[in-house]
PDB file of C-alpha atoms in Angstrom:
ATOM      1  CA  MET S  26     110.110  76.964 -62.956  1.00 39.00           C
ATOM      2  CA  GLY S  27     111.146  80.545 -62.288  1.00 47.00           C
ATOM      3  CA  MET S  28     109.962  82.824 -59.526  1.00 50.00           C
ATOM      4  CA  ARG S  29     107.374  84.326 -61.871  1.00 63.00           C
ATOM      5  CA  VAL S  30     104.563  82.122 -60.569  1.00 68.00           C
ATOM      6  CA  TYR S  31     105.122  83.572 -57.079  1.00 74.00           C
ATOM      7  CA  THR S  32     105.137  87.137 -58.395  1.00 73.00           C
ATOM      8  CA  GLY S  33     101.917  86.716 -60.397  1.00 78.00           C
ATOM      9  CA  LYS S  34      98.457  87.947 -59.466  1.00 84.00           C
ATOM     10  CA  PRO S  35      96.877  84.468 -58.946  1.00 83.00           C
ATOM     11  CA  PHE S  36      99.493  83.532 -56.344  1.00 82.00           C
ATOM     12  CA  LYS S  37      99.376  86.944 -54.658  1.00 86.00           C
ATOM     13  CA  ASP S  38      95.566  86.900 -54.487  1.00 90.00           C
ATOM     14  CA  LEU S  39      95.522  83.362 -53.082  1.00 88.00           C
ATOM     15  CA  MET S  40      98.049  84.152 -50.346  1.00 89.00           C
ATOM     16  CA  ASN S  41      96.627  87.539 -49.424  1.00 93.00           C
ATOM     17  CA  GLY S  42      93.149  86.024 -49.236  1.00 95.00           C
ATOM     18  CA  ASN S  43      94.406  84.133 -46.165  1.00 96.00           C
ATOM     19  CA  TYR S  44      95.667  87.235 -44.338  1.00 97.00           C
ATOM     20  CA  TYR S  45      93.596  90.191 -45.536  1.00 97.00           C
ATOM     21  CA  PRO S  46      91.224  91.718 -44.598  1.00 97.00           C
ATOM     22  CA  LEU S  47      90.955  91.189 -40.834  1.00 97.00           C
ATOM     23  CA  GLU S  48      88.054  88.720 -41.136  1.00 98.00           C
ATOM     24  CA  ASN S  49      90.161  86.469 -43.383  1.00 98.00           C
ATOM     25  CA  MET S  50      93.096  86.679 -40.957  1.00 98.00           C
ATOM     26  CA  LYS S  51      90.789  85.684 -38.093  1.00 98.00           C
ATOM     27  CA  LYS S  52      89.640  82.619 -40.095  1.00 98.00           C
ATOM     28  CA  SER S  53      93.263  81.673 -40.764  1.00 98.00           C
ATOM     29  CA  VAL S  54      94.210  81.980 -37.096  1.00 98.00           C
ATOM     30  CA  LYS S  55      91.254  79.760 -36.180  1.00 98.00           C
ATOM     31  CA  LYS S  56      92.336  77.191 -38.787  1.00 97.00           C
ATOM     32  CA  LEU S  57      95.926  77.202 -37.527  1.00 97.00           C
ATOM     33  CA  LYS S  58      94.836  76.879 -33.886  1.00 97.00           C
ATOM     34  CA  ALA S  59      92.815  73.809 -34.890  1.00 97.00           C
ATOM     35  CA  SER S  60      95.770  72.217 -36.710  1.00 96.00           C
ATOM     36  CA  GLU S  61      97.964  69.668 -34.954  1.00 95.00           C
ATOM     37  CA  ASN S  62     100.845  70.649 -37.275  1.00 93.00           C
ATOM     38  CA  ILE S  63     101.483  74.160 -35.993  1.00 94.00           C
ATOM     39  CA  HIS S  64     102.205  75.923 -32.710  1.00 96.00           C
ATOM     40  CA  LEU S  65     101.284  79.607 -33.047  1.00 96.00           C
ATOM     41  CA  PRO S  66     103.556  80.939 -30.264  1.00 97.00           C
ATOM     42  CA  THR S  67     106.625  79.508 -32.079  1.00 97.00           C
ATOM     43  CA  LEU S  68     105.368  79.992 -35.643  1.00 96.00           C
ATOM     44  CA  GLU S  69     107.960  80.622 -38.367  1.00 97.00           C
ATOM     45  CA  TYR S  70     107.516  82.156 -41.790  1.00 96.00           C
ATOM     46  CA  GLY S  71     106.488  79.461 -44.250  1.00 91.00           C
ATOM     47  CA  GLN S  72     105.137  76.878 -41.793  1.00 93.00           C
ATOM     48  CA  TYR S  73     101.522  77.917 -42.282  1.00 95.00           C
ATOM     49  CA  HIS S  74     101.146  78.304 -46.060  1.00 92.00           C
ATOM     50  CA  LEU S  75     100.347  74.666 -46.878  1.00 92.00           C
ATOM     51  CA  ILE S  76      98.049  74.359 -43.846  1.00 94.00           C
ATOM     52  CA  LEU S  77      95.990  77.378 -44.919  1.00 95.00           C
ATOM     53  CA  THR S  78      95.931  76.477 -48.625  1.00 92.00           C
ATOM     54  CA  PRO S  79      96.108  72.840 -49.753  1.00 91.00           C
ATOM     55  CA  LYS S  80      98.667  72.099 -52.495  1.00 90.00           C
ATOM     56  CA  SER S  81      95.903  71.426 -55.023  1.00 90.00           C
ATOM     57  CA  LYS S  82      94.698  75.041 -54.834  1.00 90.00           C
ATOM     58  CA  TRP S  83      98.071  76.704 -55.517  1.00 87.00           C
ATOM     59  CA  PRO S  84      98.329  78.231 -59.024  1.00 85.00           C
ATOM     60  CA  GLN S  85     100.403  76.484 -61.694  1.00 82.00           C
ATOM     61  CA  GLY S  86     101.563  73.729 -59.332  1.00 81.00           C
ATOM     62  CA  SER S  87     103.617  76.255 -57.383  1.00 82.00           C
ATOM     63  CA  ALA S  88     103.196  74.420 -54.057  1.00 83.00           C
ATOM     64  CA  LYS S  89     105.585  71.657 -55.144  1.00 82.00           C
ATOM     65  CA  HIS S  90     108.399  74.225 -55.375  1.00 83.00           C
ATOM     66  CA  TRP S  91     107.428  76.202 -52.277  1.00 83.00           C
ATOM     67  CA  GLN S  92     109.316  74.187 -49.657  1.00 83.00           C
ATOM     68  CA  LYS S  93     112.605  74.536 -51.572  1.00 88.00           C
ATOM     69  CA  GLU S  94     112.131  78.240 -52.279  1.00 88.00           C
ATOM     70  CA  LYS S  95     111.052  78.942 -48.704  1.00 91.00           C
ATOM     71  CA  GLY S  96     114.051  76.995 -47.416  1.00 93.00           C
ATOM     72  CA  ARG S  97     116.461  78.939 -49.650  1.00 93.00           C
ATOM     73  CA  ALA S  98     114.953  82.228 -48.479  1.00 95.00           C
ATOM     74  CA  ARG S  99     115.221  81.226 -44.796  1.00 97.00           C
ATOM     75  CA  VAL S 100     118.886  80.163 -45.136  1.00 97.00           C
ATOM     76  CA  ASP S 101     119.739  83.359 -47.042  1.00 97.00           C
ATOM     77  CA  LEU S 102     117.925  85.647 -44.571  1.00 98.00           C
ATOM     78  CA  THR S 103     119.462  83.830 -41.581  1.00 98.00           C
ATOM     79  CA  SER S 104     122.922  84.836 -42.840  1.00 98.00           C
ATOM     80  CA  GLN S 105     121.938  88.525 -42.888  1.00 98.00           C
ATOM     81  CA  PRO S 106     122.365  90.472 -39.617  1.00 98.00           C
ATOM     82  CA  ASN S 107     119.460  92.668 -38.521  1.00 98.00           C
ATOM     83  CA  THR S 108     119.373  96.023 -36.718  1.00 98.00           C
ATOM     84  CA  THR S 109     115.694  96.855 -37.348  1.00 97.00           C
ATOM     85  CA  PRO S 110     113.313  96.778 -34.360  1.00 97.00           C
ATOM     86  CA  LEU S 111     110.280  94.496 -34.598  1.00 97.00           C
ATOM     87  CA  SER S 112     107.851  97.439 -34.712  1.00 96.00           C
ATOM     88  CA  LYS S 113     107.390 100.988 -33.421  1.00 93.00           C
ATOM     89  CA  ASP S 114     105.290  99.700 -30.515  1.00 93.00           C
ATOM     90  CA  GLU S 115     108.084  97.214 -29.620  1.00 95.00           C
ATOM     91  CA  PRO S 116     111.257  99.232 -30.321  1.00 95.00           C
ATOM     92  CA  ASP S 117     113.392  97.221 -27.875  1.00 97.00           C
ATOM     93  CA  VAL S 118     112.790  93.923 -29.701  1.00 97.00           C
ATOM     94  CA  ILE S 119     115.591  93.655 -32.271  1.00 98.00           C
ATOM     95  CA  PRO S 120     115.903  90.130 -33.699  1.00 98.00           C
ATOM     96  CA  LEU S 121     119.492  89.123 -34.551  1.00 98.00           C
ATOM     97  CA  THR S 122     118.921  88.150 -38.205  1.00 98.00           C
ATOM     98  CA  ARG S 123     116.619  89.207 -41.034  1.00 98.00           C
ATOM     99  CA  CYS S 124     115.010  85.743 -40.897  1.00 98.00           C
ATOM    100  CA  ALA S 125     114.382  86.116 -37.155  1.00 98.00           C
ATOM    101  CA  LEU S 126     112.807  89.527 -37.846  1.00 98.00           C
ATOM    102  CA  LEU S 127     110.537  88.004 -40.489  1.00 98.00           C
ATOM    103  CA  ASP S 128     109.499  85.224 -38.087  1.00 98.00           C
ATOM    104  CA  ALA S 129     108.854  87.729 -35.288  1.00 98.00           C
ATOM    105  CA  CYS S 130     106.676  89.885 -37.564  1.00 98.00           C
ATOM    106  CA  VAL S 131     104.634  86.885 -38.698  1.00 98.00           C
ATOM    107  CA  ARG S 132     104.217  85.700 -35.087  1.00 98.00           C
ATOM    108  CA  LYS S 133     103.101  89.202 -34.086  1.00 98.00           C
ATOM    109  CA  CYS S 134     100.442  89.150 -36.818  1.00 98.00           C
ATOM    110  CA  PHE S 135      99.045  85.705 -36.010  1.00 98.00           C
ATOM    111  CA  ASN S 136      99.310  85.933 -32.204  1.00 98.00           C
ATOM    112  CA  SER S 137      97.980  89.474 -31.604  1.00 97.00           C
ATOM    113  CA  GLU S 138      94.456  89.988 -30.331  1.00 96.00           C
ATOM    114  CA  PRO S 139      92.870  90.818 -32.683  1.00 96.00           C
ATOM    115  CA  PRO S 140      95.293  89.406 -35.253  1.00 98.00           C
ATOM    116  CA  ILE S 141      97.036  91.877 -37.539  1.00 98.00           C
ATOM    117  CA  PRO S 142      96.245  91.422 -41.233  1.00 98.00           C
ATOM    118  CA  MET S 143      99.115  91.031 -43.709  1.00 97.00           C
ATOM    119  CA  LYS S 144      99.522  91.875 -47.349  1.00 96.00           C
ATOM    120  CA  THR S 145     102.316  89.940 -49.004  1.00 93.00           C
ATOM    121  CA  HIS S 146     104.089  90.872 -52.176  1.00 91.00           C
ATOM    122  CA  ILE S 147     106.780  88.808 -53.871  1.00 89.00           C
ATOM    123  CA  ILE S 148     109.098  90.471 -56.360  1.00 90.00           C
ATOM    124  CA  THR S 149     112.432  89.647 -57.981  1.00 91.00           C
ATOM    125  CA  HIS S 150     115.586  91.726 -57.878  1.00 92.00           C
ATOM    126  CA  VAL S 151     116.653  93.394 -61.109  1.00 92.00           C
ATOM    127  CA  PRO S 152     120.254  92.631 -62.141  1.00 91.00           C
ATOM    128  CA  ALA S 153     121.488  96.139 -61.143  1.00 92.00           C
ATOM    129  CA  ASP S 154     120.240  95.844 -57.528  1.00 92.00           C
ATOM    130  CA  ARG S 155     122.791  95.682 -54.755  1.00 90.00           C
ATOM    131  CA  ASP S 156     122.909  92.051 -53.574  1.00 92.00           C
ATOM    132  CA  ALA S 157     120.706  91.020 -56.515  1.00 93.00           C
ATOM    133  CA  ASP S 158     121.744  87.404 -55.899  1.00 94.00           C
ATOM    134  CA  ARG S 159     120.250  87.351 -52.364  1.00 95.00           C
ATOM    135  CA  HIS S 160     116.820  87.298 -50.770  1.00 95.00           C
ATOM    136  CA  GLU S 161     115.666  90.478 -49.098  1.00 96.00           C
ATOM    137  CA  ILE S 162     112.658  91.320 -46.945  1.00 97.00           C
ATOM    138  CA  ARG S 163     110.940  94.666 -46.671  1.00 96.00           C
ATOM    139  CA  LEU S 164     108.583  94.928 -43.715  1.00 97.00           C
ATOM    140  CA  GLU S 165     106.359  97.976 -43.340  1.00 96.00           C
ATOM    141  CA  TRP S 166     103.835  98.280 -40.538  1.00 97.00           C
ATOM    142  CA  GLU S 167     100.818 100.582 -40.822  1.00 96.00           C
ATOM    143  CA  TYR S 168      99.481 102.331 -37.723  1.00 93.00           C
ATOM    144  CA  HIS S 169      96.119 104.062 -37.289  1.00 88.00           C
ATOM    145  CA  ASN S 170      96.381 105.366 -33.726  1.00 78.00           C
ATOM    146  CA  GLY S 171     100.013 106.439 -33.412  1.00 71.00           C
ATOM    147  CA  ASP S 172     103.354 104.692 -33.305  1.00 65.00           C
ATOM    148  CA  ASP S 173     103.069 103.492 -29.709  1.00 71.00           C
ATOM    149  CA  GLU S 174      99.878 101.562 -30.500  1.00 85.00           C
ATOM    150  CA  PRO S 175      99.911  98.089 -32.048  1.00 90.00           C
ATOM    151  CA  PRO S 176     100.048  98.175 -35.849  1.00 96.00           C
ATOM    152  CA  THR S 177      96.963  97.474 -37.934  1.00 96.00           C
ATOM    153  CA  LEU S 178      98.593  95.985 -41.058  1.00 97.00           C
ATOM    154  CA  LEU S 179     101.890  94.415 -42.127  1.00 98.00           C
ATOM    155  CA  ASN S 180     103.057  94.956 -45.692  1.00 97.00           C
ATOM    156  CA  LEU S 181     105.530  92.120 -46.249  1.00 97.00           C
ATOM    157  CA  THR S 182     107.615  92.178 -49.424  1.00 95.00           C
ATOM    158  CA  MET S 183     109.867  89.231 -50.208  1.00 93.00           C
ATOM    159  CA  VAL S 184     112.470  90.142 -52.817  1.00 94.00           C
ATOM    160  CA  CYS S 185     113.805  87.031 -54.520  1.00 91.00           C
ATOM    161  CA  PRO S 186     117.238  86.771 -56.125  1.00 93.00           C
ATOM    162  CA  HIS S 187     117.691  87.675 -59.762  1.00 89.00           C
ATOM    163  CA  LYS S 188     118.386  84.546 -61.755  1.00 83.00           C
ATOM    164  CA  PRO S 189     119.989  85.116 -65.158  1.00 79.00           C
ATOM    165  CA  PRO S 190     118.152  83.309 -67.962  1.00 76.00           C
ATOM    166  CA  LYS S 191     119.573  79.883 -68.772  1.00 76.00           C
ATOM    167  CA  SER S 192     121.374  79.909 -72.093  1.00 69.00           C
TER     168      SER S 192
END
């Protein structure tokens, strides 16, 4: 199974339905707080997906591959140093790795009051991209009241490695 199932509209709609708009994010936070399998203050990217959406509801059986793909992404992003601050309202928080930045952003979304909605997008590198064989994250916060205010939305793009077709 290629990454295409994760880049398709059914997967994107399912995931984003958990985090956007604000009302959906509030429901997800409530569900996670009620779960014995998660601790919101120490939440990491990927820990919450199967709690919010049971495996049976994932499109094309994609949940069975999720743990491996998520694990590969976390290992890859952990090996990448980070110099980007968490957000404009927290410019002094600079996680050491790209994975730590991703985790910090997700924690910020789920632990803020009110929570900050997220829109996730998963794409695949094209062969000509620099580091096309690695995972990459692109994190863009939206602000409505100025940069020193908490953000109102996180646009999270996960860029998956290009995998040449098997011959």
